């Protein structure tokens, strides 16, 4: 939607618009105080006795700087998975609304739709795992889903989605377009973040779980217009990002040169692994990857899976989604070498 008249409140669940948000103690008072007797915390200082900042202001200031967006365009959640669930809970009415998905893609979109009792419309990706743009637009006009998800680079296929297709869909669809960029740091293509100003119906998801190396802290980011972010903030659990997570993320943002180096190593390793795998007789196809994994079609995926497991190496079997395919995450140089050696010897 390029229209200036787009208002996300017209898409939101009526009860979300009607409800009054919970205001926490730390929301009501935000200045400097010497004595906090407002939140029934244990007063003895152990570094963690206080509730975290519900608006994560220090962390958002750093992220805003890093990503070139303003703080009111950022939502932070307990992983991207929380943002996905909250998007359904803002925009899709249970038992009434629909979402459009483009399989094969990330499984959580479907799980959260099912949990929220949202009808799922599917327009599968084409043979090159690109969206069937015309069919998507036709289905949107006919079935009027409230929201659609695109994942670029896509999981489990690994490829970037054609940016022109994303733009066409954003222009033609009047609902919310969620663009999941969990793997964008590994891709040669650019993030859609600079397009936020042009598309008021765009929500971009990114995460600290992949290139940033912090899957364990559970921190996901959603970027969108201040109006959409305000709706997400209205319904989020007040203290959804804990103090340890906020601290670890702030610390990691100071180590950007290190995570950048790791990212470059992983991208080099991705090519080495591709070359190594290509020489194996039972490898039928390696899908192009702009992410930190390779989706590999084997003649005998179950056998390979078992063989690797017997050596203590776990990969992801995606053969129910993409024919005969195992999804292999790029490991350290030593891990990748070991993996190739085992497959060669087999
Ligand atoms: C890994 C991944 C995420 C990250 O989810 P978190 O909850 O932030 O860990 C999001 N989307 C896709 C497609 C992923 O593969």
mmCIF file of C-alpha atoms and ligand atoms in Angstrom:
data_model
loop_
_atom_site.group_PDB
_atom_site.id
_atom_site.type_symbol
_atom_site.label_atom_id
_atom_site.label_comp_id
_atom_site.label_asym_id
_atom_site.label_seq_id
_atom_site.Cartn_x
_atom_site.Cartn_y
_atom_site.Cartn_z
ATOM 1 C CA UNK A 1 0.000 0.000 0.000
ATOM 2 C CA UNK A 2 1.580 3.229 -1.048
ATOM 3 C CA UNK A 3 -1.454 5.225 -0.061
ATOM 4 C CA UNK A 4 -1.121 8.015 2.451
ATOM 5 C CA UNK A 5 -4.491 6.973 3.832
ATOM 6 C CA UNK A 6 -3.386 3.538 5.091
ATOM 7 C CA UNK A 7 -4.310 3.207 8.739
ATOM 8 C CA UNK A 8 -3.356 -0.033 10.514
ATOM 9 C CA UNK A 9 -6.159 0.522 13.029
ATOM 10 C CA UNK A 10 -8.619 -0.279 10.232
ATOM 11 C CA UNK A 11 -7.117 -3.792 10.116
ATOM 12 C CA UNK A 12 -6.695 -4.390 13.848
ATOM 13 C CA UNK A 13 -8.915 -6.615 15.984
ATOM 14 C CA UNK A 14 -11.702 -4.452 17.459
ATOM 15 C CA UNK A 15 -10.990 -5.724 20.998
ATOM 16 C CA UNK A 16 -7.347 -4.664 20.665
ATOM 17 C CA UNK A 17 -8.474 -1.157 19.739
ATOM 18 C CA UNK A 18 -11.005 -1.087 22.576
ATOM 19 C CA UNK A 19 -8.850 -2.505 25.356
ATOM 20 C CA UNK A 20 -6.862 -0.414 27.748
ATOM 21 C CA UNK A 21 -3.215 -1.479 27.905
ATOM 22 C CA UNK A 22 -1.658 -2.532 31.208
ATOM 23 C CA UNK A 23 0.534 0.192 32.602
ATOM 24 C CA UNK A 24 3.381 -1.102 34.690
ATOM 25 C CA UNK A 25 5.082 0.682 37.569
ATOM 26 C CA UNK A 26 8.114 1.378 35.384
ATOM 27 C CA UNK A 27 5.858 2.808 32.674
ATOM 28 C CA UNK A 28 4.264 5.336 34.971
ATOM 29 C CA UNK A 29 7.509 6.638 36.407
ATOM 30 C CA UNK A 30 10.533 6.936 34.125
ATOM 31 C CA UNK A 31 12.771 9.626 35.670
ATOM 32 C CA UNK A 32 15.701 9.181 38.034
ATOM 33 C CA UNK A 33 14.732 8.206 41.577
ATOM 34 C CA UNK A 34 16.734 7.276 44.659
ATOM 35 C CA UNK A 35 14.089 5.067 46.218
ATOM 36 C CA UNK A 36 11.809 2.760 44.241
ATOM 37 C CA UNK A 37 8.904 1.573 46.364
ATOM 38 C CA UNK A 38 6.414 1.233 43.535
ATOM 39 C CA UNK A 39 6.704 -2.289 42.119
ATOM 40 C CA UNK A 40 6.833 -4.669 45.099
ATOM 41 C CA UNK A 41 10.339 -5.763 44.162
ATOM 42 C CA UNK A 42 12.855 -7.105 46.669
ATOM 43 C CA UNK A 43 14.818 -3.942 47.597
ATOM 44 C CA UNK A 44 18.166 -5.687 48.275
ATOM 45 C CA UNK A 45 20.428 -5.066 45.302
ATOM 46 C CA UNK A 46 21.719 -8.196 43.548
ATOM 47 C CA UNK A 47 21.907 -6.563 40.131
ATOM 48 C CA UNK A 48 18.674 -8.189 38.992
ATOM 49 C CA UNK A 49 16.168 -7.334 41.708
ATOM 50 C CA UNK A 50 14.488 -4.634 39.609
ATOM 51 C CA UNK A 51 12.084 -5.144 36.722
ATOM 52 C CA UNK A 52 13.577 -4.436 33.290
ATOM 53 C CA UNK A 53 12.773 -1.298 31.306
ATOM 54 C CA UNK A 54 9.472 -2.276 29.606
ATOM 55 C CA UNK A 55 10.291 0.021 26.668
ATOM 56 C CA UNK A 56 13.942 -1.095 26.362
ATOM 57 C CA UNK A 57 15.015 2.482 25.692
ATOM 58 C CA UNK A 58 18.807 2.087 25.968
ATOM 59 C CA UNK A 59 18.795 -0.922 23.645
ATOM 60 C CA UNK A 60 16.412 0.673 21.153
ATOM 61 C CA UNK A 61 18.621 3.773 20.961
ATOM 62 C CA UNK A 62 21.568 1.580 19.905
ATOM 63 C CA UNK A 63 19.493 -0.465 17.455
ATOM 64 C CA UNK A 64 18.021 2.718 15.926
ATOM 65 C CA UNK A 65 21.527 3.987 15.330
ATOM 66 C CA UNK A 66 22.704 0.683 13.871
ATOM 67 C CA UNK A 67 19.718 0.151 11.558
ATOM 68 C CA UNK A 68 19.088 3.765 10.572
ATOM 69 C CA UNK A 69 15.497 3.857 11.838
ATOM 70 C CA UNK A 70 13.855 5.828 14.614
ATOM 71 C CA UNK A 71 13.153 4.299 18.017
ATOM 72 C CA UNK A 72 9.396 4.409 17.527
ATOM 73 C CA UNK A 73 9.818 2.165 14.468
ATOM 74 C CA UNK A 74 11.250 -0.659 16.613
ATOM 75 C CA UNK A 75 9.464 -3.404 18.526
ATOM 76 C CA UNK A 76 11.569 -5.835 20.580
ATOM 77 C CA UNK A 77 10.303 -9.252 21.562
ATOM 78 C CA UNK A 78 11.176 -12.567 23.144
ATOM 79 C CA UNK A 79 12.568 -13.787 19.801
ATOM 80 C CA UNK A 80 10.978 -12.996 16.419
ATOM 81 C CA UNK A 81 8.562 -15.737 17.339
ATOM 82 C CA UNK A 82 6.910 -13.423 19.862
ATOM 83 C CA UNK A 83 6.561 -10.720 17.205
ATOM 84 C CA UNK A 84 4.962 -13.232 14.815
ATOM 85 C CA UNK A 85 2.403 -14.257 17.447
ATOM 86 C CA UNK A 86 1.658 -10.648 18.454
ATOM 87 C CA UNK A 87 1.155 -9.630 14.802
ATOM 88 C CA UNK A 88 -1.567 -12.281 14.534
ATOM 89 C CA UNK A 89 -3.063 -11.092 17.801
ATOM 90 C CA UNK A 90 -3.154 -7.464 16.661
ATOM 91 C CA UNK A 91 -4.434 -7.934 13.133
ATOM 92 C CA UNK A 92 -6.241 -11.268 12.730
ATOM 93 C CA UNK A 93 -9.548 -12.107 14.355
ATOM 94 C CA UNK A 94 -9.811 -15.767 15.466
ATOM 95 C CA UNK A 95 -12.345 -17.813 13.520
ATOM 96 C CA UNK A 96 -12.834 -14.966 11.067
ATOM 97 C CA UNK A 97 -9.677 -13.680 9.389
ATOM 98 C CA UNK A 98 -7.129 -15.326 7.107
ATOM 99 C CA UNK A 99 -3.384 -15.112 6.491
ATOM 100 C CA UNK A 100 -1.590 -15.905 3.231
ATOM 101 C CA UNK A 101 1.559 -18.063 3.335
ATOM 102 C CA UNK A 102 3.944 -19.156 0.576
ATOM 103 C CA UNK A 103 5.237 -22.659 1.375
ATOM 104 C CA UNK A 104 7.804 -24.062 1.706
ATOM 105 C CA UNK A 105 8.642 -21.497 4.354
ATOM 106 C CA UNK A 106 9.272 -20.991 8.068
ATOM 107 C CA UNK A 107 6.983 -23.219 10.130
ATOM 108 C CA UNK A 108 6.109 -20.725 12.869
ATOM 109 C CA UNK A 109 3.845 -18.689 10.586
ATOM 110 C CA UNK A 110 1.546 -21.682 10.306
ATOM 111 C CA UNK A 111 1.805 -22.733 13.943
ATOM 112 C CA UNK A 112 0.895 -19.238 15.180
ATOM 113 C CA UNK A 113 -1.980 -19.037 12.681
ATOM 114 C CA UNK A 114 -3.325 -22.356 13.950
ATOM 115 C CA UNK A 115 -2.932 -21.315 17.581
ATOM 116 C CA UNK A 116 -4.809 -18.080 16.910
ATOM 117 C CA UNK A 117 -7.495 -19.908 14.878
ATOM 118 C CA UNK A 118 -6.664 -17.969 11.711
ATOM 119 C CA UNK A 119 -7.503 -19.489 8.329
ATOM 120 C CA UNK A 120 -4.400 -20.279 6.246
ATOM 121 C CA UNK A 121 -4.375 -19.529 2.512
ATOM 122 C CA UNK A 122 -1.425 -21.033 0.671
ATOM 123 C CA UNK A 123 0.117 -19.959 -2.627
ATOM 124 C CA UNK A 124 3.222 -22.167 -2.968
ATOM 125 C CA UNK A 125 6.481 -20.668 -4.234
ATOM 126 C CA UNK A 126 7.327 -21.498 -7.858
ATOM 127 C CA UNK A 127 10.022 -23.913 -9.104
ATOM 128 C CA UNK A 128 12.748 -21.388 -8.274
ATOM 129 C CA UNK A 129 11.188 -20.755 -4.855
ATOM 130 C CA UNK A 130 10.004 -17.305 -5.935
ATOM 131 C CA UNK A 131 6.509 -16.011 -5.169
ATOM 132 C CA UNK A 132 3.728 -16.468 -7.747
ATOM 133 C CA UNK A 133 3.005 -12.759 -7.645
ATOM 134 C CA UNK A 134 -0.078 -12.709 -9.879
ATOM 135 C CA UNK A 135 -1.641 -15.659 -8.055
ATOM 136 C CA UNK A 136 -0.895 -14.070 -4.660
ATOM 137 C CA UNK A 137 -2.556 -10.812 -5.682
ATOM 138 C CA UNK A 138 -5.531 -12.636 -7.137
ATOM 139 C CA UNK A 139 -5.963 -14.665 -3.942
ATOM 140 C CA UNK A 140 -5.669 -11.509 -1.827
ATOM 141 C CA UNK A 141 -8.377 -9.760 -3.847
ATOM 142 C CA UNK A 142 -10.639 -12.786 -3.639
ATOM 143 C CA UNK A 143 -10.107 -13.963 -0.072
ATOM 144 C CA UNK A 144 -8.995 -10.733 1.606
ATOM 145 C CA UNK A 145 -6.440 -12.071 4.089
ATOM 146 C CA UNK A 146 -5.443 -9.515 6.720
ATOM 147 C CA UNK A 147 -1.768 -10.366 6.539
ATOM 148 C CA UNK A 148 0.777 -12.208 4.427
ATOM 149 C CA UNK A 149 4.260 -13.488 5.210
ATOM 150 C CA UNK A 150 7.295 -13.474 2.943
ATOM 151 C CA UNK A 151 10.654 -14.781 4.117
ATOM 152 C CA UNK A 152 13.802 -13.464 2.411
ATOM 153 C CA UNK A 153 16.223 -15.214 2.402
ATOM 154 C CA UNK A 154 13.679 -17.992 2.740
ATOM 155 C CA UNK A 155 13.914 -20.815 5.251
ATOM 156 C CA UNK A 156 14.257 -23.736 4.387
ATOM 157 C CA UNK A 157 15.200 -23.001 0.761
ATOM 158 C CA UNK A 158 17.896 -20.369 1.449
ATOM 159 C CA UNK A 159 17.225 -18.008 -1.472
ATOM 160 C CA UNK A 160 16.460 -14.288 -1.482
ATOM 161 C CA UNK A 161 13.002 -13.371 -2.733
ATOM 162 C CA UNK A 162 13.035 -11.166 -5.852
ATOM 163 C CA UNK A 163 12.804 -7.575 -4.512
ATOM 164 C CA UNK A 164 10.604 -6.528 -7.439
ATOM 165 C CA UNK A 165 8.060 -9.200 -6.482
ATOM 166 C CA UNK A 166 8.072 -7.990 -2.873
ATOM 167 C CA UNK A 167 7.426 -4.420 -4.017
ATOM 168 C CA UNK A 168 4.615 -5.438 -6.335
ATOM 169 C CA UNK A 169 2.940 -7.361 -3.537
ATOM 170 C CA UNK A 170 3.333 -4.462 -1.086
ATOM 171 C CA UNK A 171 1.820 -2.081 -3.627
ATOM 172 C CA UNK A 172 -1.125 -4.275 -4.557
ATOM 173 C CA UNK A 173 -2.065 -5.768 -1.188
ATOM 174 C CA UNK A 174 -3.900 -3.571 1.253
ATOM 175 C CA UNK A 175 -3.217 -5.760 4.310
ATOM 176 C CA UNK A 176 -0.059 -6.186 6.372
ATOM 177 C CA UNK A 177 3.022 -7.558 4.578
ATOM 178 C CA UNK A 178 5.412 -9.212 7.017
ATOM 179 C CA UNK A 179 8.885 -9.607 5.518
ATOM 180 C CA UNK A 180 11.055 -11.933 7.598
ATOM 181 C CA UNK A 181 14.734 -11.011 7.172
ATOM 182 C CA UNK A 182 16.193 -13.367 9.792
ATOM 183 C CA UNK A 183 19.032 -14.277 7.393
ATOM 184 C CA UNK A 184 19.527 -10.950 5.626
ATOM 185 C CA UNK A 185 23.068 -10.508 7.044
ATOM 186 C CA UNK A 186 24.249 -13.495 4.996
ATOM 187 C CA UNK A 187 22.732 -12.228 1.745
ATOM 188 C CA UNK A 188 24.231 -10.095 -0.996
ATOM 189 C CA UNK A 189 20.897 -8.289 -1.360
ATOM 190 C CA UNK A 190 19.902 -5.323 0.743
ATOM 191 C CA UNK A 191 17.416 -5.173 3.570
ATOM 192 C CA UNK A 192 14.047 -3.571 2.881
ATOM 193 C CA UNK A 193 14.467 -1.320 5.953
ATOM 194 C CA UNK A 194 14.970 1.831 3.812
ATOM 195 C CA UNK A 195 11.570 1.096 2.207
ATOM 196 C CA UNK A 196 9.667 1.395 5.484
ATOM 197 C CA UNK A 197 8.924 5.039 4.794
ATOM 198 C CA UNK A 198 7.345 4.152 1.428
ATOM 199 C CA UNK A 199 5.159 1.278 2.607
ATOM 200 C CA UNK A 200 3.012 1.859 5.696
ATOM 201 C CA UNK A 201 1.784 -1.773 5.500
ATOM 202 C CA UNK A 202 5.293 -3.274 5.745
ATOM 203 C CA UNK A 203 6.603 -5.047 8.853
ATOM 204 C CA UNK A 204 10.215 -6.300 8.746
ATOM 205 C CA UNK A 205 11.420 -8.988 11.140
ATOM 206 C CA UNK A 206 15.064 -9.409 12.085
ATOM 207 C CA UNK A 207 16.681 -11.276 14.948
ATOM 208 C CA UNK A 208 19.709 -11.572 17.224
ATOM 209 C CA UNK A 209 19.544 -15.371 16.796
ATOM 210 C CA UNK A 210 21.540 -15.882 13.583
ATOM 211 C CA UNK A 211 24.399 -13.607 12.421
ATOM 212 C CA UNK A 212 24.406 -11.757 15.752
ATOM 213 C CA UNK A 213 25.218 -15.011 17.546
ATOM 214 C CA UNK A 214 22.721 -14.709 20.402
ATOM 215 C CA UNK A 215 19.999 -17.315 19.840
ATOM 216 C CA UNK A 216 20.199 -18.093 23.564
ATOM 217 C CA UNK A 217 19.031 -14.696 24.776
ATOM 218 C CA UNK A 218 15.794 -14.691 22.696
ATOM 219 C CA UNK A 219 15.684 -11.255 21.118
ATOM 220 C CA UNK A 220 13.744 -10.473 17.965
ATOM 221 C CA UNK A 221 13.140 -7.152 16.265
ATOM 222 C CA UNK A 222 10.156 -5.907 14.289
ATOM 223 C CA UNK A 223 10.465 -2.702 12.286
ATOM 224 C CA UNK A 224 7.395 -0.863 11.007
ATOM 225 C CA UNK A 225 5.557 2.451 11.076
ATOM 226 C CA UNK A 226 5.173 4.039 14.529
ATOM 227 C CA UNK A 227 1.424 3.282 14.295
ATOM 228 C CA UNK A 228 1.967 -0.468 13.840
ATOM 229 C CA UNK A 229 4.679 -0.527 16.516
ATOM 230 C CA UNK A 230 2.308 1.220 18.942
ATOM 231 C CA UNK A 231 -0.275 -1.556 18.432
ATOM 232 C CA UNK A 232 2.343 -4.264 19.127
ATOM 233 C CA UNK A 233 3.520 -2.411 22.221
ATOM 234 C CA UNK A 234 -0.057 -2.051 23.420
ATOM 235 C CA UNK A 235 -0.591 -5.823 23.658
ATOM 236 C CA UNK A 236 2.877 -7.114 24.550
ATOM 237 C CA UNK A 237 3.523 -8.506 28.025
ATOM 238 C CA UNK A 238 4.949 -5.495 29.898
ATOM 239 C CA UNK A 239 8.347 -6.998 30.732
ATOM 240 C CA UNK A 240 8.760 -9.235 27.674
ATOM 241 C CA UNK A 241 12.509 -8.582 27.241
ATOM 242 C CA UNK A 242 14.382 -9.351 30.436
ATOM 243 C CA UNK A 243 17.370 -7.481 31.877
ATOM 244 C CA UNK A 244 19.941 -10.169 31.029
ATOM 245 C CA UNK A 245 18.806 -10.152 27.404
ATOM 246 C CA UNK A 246 18.928 -6.375 27.140
ATOM 247 C CA UNK A 247 22.411 -6.309 28.686
ATOM 248 C CA UNK A 248 23.777 -9.083 26.479
ATOM 249 C CA UNK A 249 22.421 -7.457 23.321
ATOM 250 C CA UNK A 250 23.938 -4.074 24.244
ATOM 251 C CA UNK A 251 27.267 -5.797 24.886
ATOM 252 C CA UNK A 252 27.150 -7.658 21.567
ATOM 253 C CA UNK A 253 26.450 -4.447 19.670
ATOM 254 C CA UNK A 254 29.838 -3.250 20.919
ATOM 255 C CA UNK A 255 31.419 -6.384 19.379
ATOM 256 C CA UNK A 256 30.127 -5.782 15.897
ATOM 257 C CA UNK A 257 33.545 -6.206 14.296
ATOM 258 C CA UNK A 258 33.679 -9.725 15.755
ATOM 259 C CA UNK A 259 30.231 -10.781 14.543
ATOM 260 C CA UNK A 260 31.011 -9.245 11.142
ATOM 261 C CA UNK A 261 34.129 -11.399 10.918
ATOM 262 C CA UNK A 262 32.175 -14.503 11.916
ATOM 263 C CA UNK A 263 29.585 -13.706 9.297
ATOM 264 C CA UNK A 264 32.256 -13.395 6.603
ATOM 265 C CA UNK A 265 33.802 -16.695 7.688
ATOM 266 C CA UNK A 266 30.420 -18.401 7.462
ATOM 267 C CA UNK A 267 29.823 -17.031 3.976
ATOM 268 C CA UNK A 268 33.253 -18.326 2.838
ATOM 269 C CA UNK A 269 32.543 -21.670 4.474
ATOM 270 C CA UNK A 270 29.172 -21.856 2.728
ATOM 271 C CA UNK A 271 30.978 -21.795 -0.640
ATOM 272 C CA UNK A 272 33.624 -24.309 0.469
ATOM 273 C CA UNK A 273 30.953 -26.666 1.724
ATOM 274 C CA UNK A 274 29.010 -26.266 -1.513
ATOM 275 C CA UNK A 275 32.073 -27.171 -3.581
ATOM 276 C CA UNK A 276 32.835 -30.164 -1.360
ATOM 277 C CA UNK A 277 29.263 -31.456 -1.391
ATOM 278 C CA UNK A 278 28.963 -31.061 -5.148
ATOM 279 C CA UNK A 279 31.644 -33.703 -5.626
ATOM 280 C CA UNK A 280 29.731 -36.363 -3.700
ATOM 281 C CA UNK A 281 27.985 -38.931 -5.931
ATOM 282 C CA UNK A 282 24.772 -39.041 -3.850
ATOM 283 C CA UNK A 283 24.274 -35.254 -3.885
ATOM 284 C CA UNK A 284 21.724 -34.455 -6.570
ATOM 285 C CA UNK A 285 21.252 -30.750 -6.104
ATOM 286 C CA UNK A 286 22.412 -27.937 -3.842
ATOM 287 C CA UNK A 287 19.986 -25.060 -3.761
ATOM 288 C CA UNK A 288 21.478 -21.561 -4.101
ATOM 289 C CA UNK A 289 21.793 -20.076 -0.609
ATOM 290 C CA UNK A 290 21.871 -16.508 0.648
ATOM 291 C CA UNK A 291 21.651 -17.755 4.234
ATOM 292 C CA UNK A 292 23.823 -19.616 6.779
ATOM 293 C CA UNK A 293 22.674 -23.040 5.631
ATOM 294 C CA UNK A 294 22.603 -25.183 2.520
ATOM 295 C CA UNK A 295 19.562 -27.140 1.428
ATOM 296 C CA UNK A 296 20.897 -30.248 -0.229
ATOM 297 C CA UNK A 297 18.992 -32.847 -2.212
ATOM 298 C CA UNK A 298 20.403 -36.327 -1.666
ATOM 299 C CA UNK A 299 19.634 -39.548 -3.477
ATOM 300 C CA UNK A 300 19.218 -41.140 -0.034
ATOM 301 C CA UNK A 301 18.447 -38.382 2.504
ATOM 302 C CA UNK A 302 17.282 -40.705 5.289
ATOM 303 C CA UNK A 303 20.445 -42.788 5.052
ATOM 304 C CA UNK A 304 22.619 -39.666 5.126
ATOM 305 C CA UNK A 305 20.663 -38.343 8.080
ATOM 306 C CA UNK A 306 21.185 -41.589 10.022
ATOM 307 C CA UNK A 307 24.835 -41.816 9.039
ATOM 308 C CA UNK A 308 25.532 -38.299 10.286
ATOM 309 C CA UNK A 309 23.530 -38.859 13.439
ATOM 310 C CA UNK A 310 25.580 -41.948 14.227
ATOM 311 C CA UNK A 311 28.620 -39.627 14.170
ATOM 312 C CA UNK A 312 26.927 -37.143 16.446
ATOM 313 C CA UNK A 313 26.091 -34.656 13.690
ATOM 314 C CA UNK A 314 22.506 -33.455 13.535
ATOM 315 C CA UNK A 315 21.096 -31.812 10.404
ATOM 316 C CA UNK A 316 17.499 -30.931 9.641
ATOM 317 C CA UNK A 317 15.425 -33.256 7.515
ATOM 318 C CA UNK A 318 13.215 -31.049 5.316
ATOM 319 C CA UNK A 319 12.260 -33.780 2.844
ATOM 320 C CA UNK A 320 8.547 -33.453 3.642
ATOM 321 C CA UNK A 321 8.740 -29.849 2.377
ATOM 322 C CA UNK A 322 11.449 -29.941 -0.294
ATOM 323 C CA UNK A 323 11.973 -33.304 -2.022
ATOM 324 C CA UNK A 324 14.779 -35.439 -0.546
ATOM 325 C CA UNK A 325 16.356 -32.419 1.110
ATOM 326 C CA UNK A 326 18.457 -32.038 4.225
ATOM 327 C CA UNK A 327 19.106 -28.561 5.571
ATOM 328 C CA UNK A 328 22.678 -28.244 6.772
ATOM 329 C CA UNK A 329 23.647 -25.259 8.915
ATOM 330 C CA UNK A 330 27.114 -23.876 8.156
ATOM 331 C CA UNK A 331 29.336 -24.766 11.108
ATOM 332 C CA UNK A 332 32.856 -23.778 12.090
ATOM 333 C CA UNK A 333 35.579 -24.558 9.514
ATOM 334 C CA UNK A 334 36.534 -27.671 11.527
ATOM 335 C CA UNK A 335 32.931 -28.870 11.772
ATOM 336 C CA UNK A 336 32.353 -28.435 8.043
ATOM 337 C CA UNK A 337 35.554 -30.256 7.196
ATOM 338 C CA UNK A 338 34.581 -33.126 9.461
ATOM 339 C CA UNK A 339 31.111 -33.295 7.922
ATOM 340 C CA UNK A 340 32.554 -33.511 4.412
ATOM 341 C CA UNK A 341 35.061 -36.141 5.464
ATOM 342 C CA UNK A 342 32.343 -38.349 6.931
ATOM 343 C CA UNK A 343 30.194 -38.022 3.821
ATOM 344 C CA UNK A 344 33.162 -38.734 1.541
ATOM 345 C CA UNK A 345 34.124 -41.858 3.465
ATOM 346 C CA UNK A 346 30.606 -43.231 3.398
HETATM 347 C C1 LIG B 1 15.639 -18.528 12.864
HETATM 348 C C2 LIG B 1 14.498 -17.786 12.274
HETATM 349 C C3 LIG B 1 13.887 -16.733 12.965
HETATM 350 C C4 LIG B 1 14.387 -16.320 14.310
HETATM 351 O O1 LIG B 1 13.471 -16.522 15.287
HETATM 352 P P1 LIG B 1 13.859 -16.073 16.773
HETATM 353 O O2 LIG B 1 12.579 -16.331 17.497
HETATM 354 O O3 LIG B 1 14.205 -14.615 16.702
HETATM 355 O O4 LIG B 1 14.997 -16.909 17.216
HETATM 356 C C5 LIG B 1 12.878 -16.036 12.354
HETATM 357 N N1 LIG B 1 12.473 -16.348 11.117
HETATM 358 C C6 LIG B 1 13.044 -17.335 10.422
HETATM 359 C C7 LIG B 1 12.603 -17.611 9.041
HETATM 360 C C8 LIG B 1 14.059 -18.105 10.986
HETATM 361 O O5 LIG B 1 14.598 -19.107 10.289
#
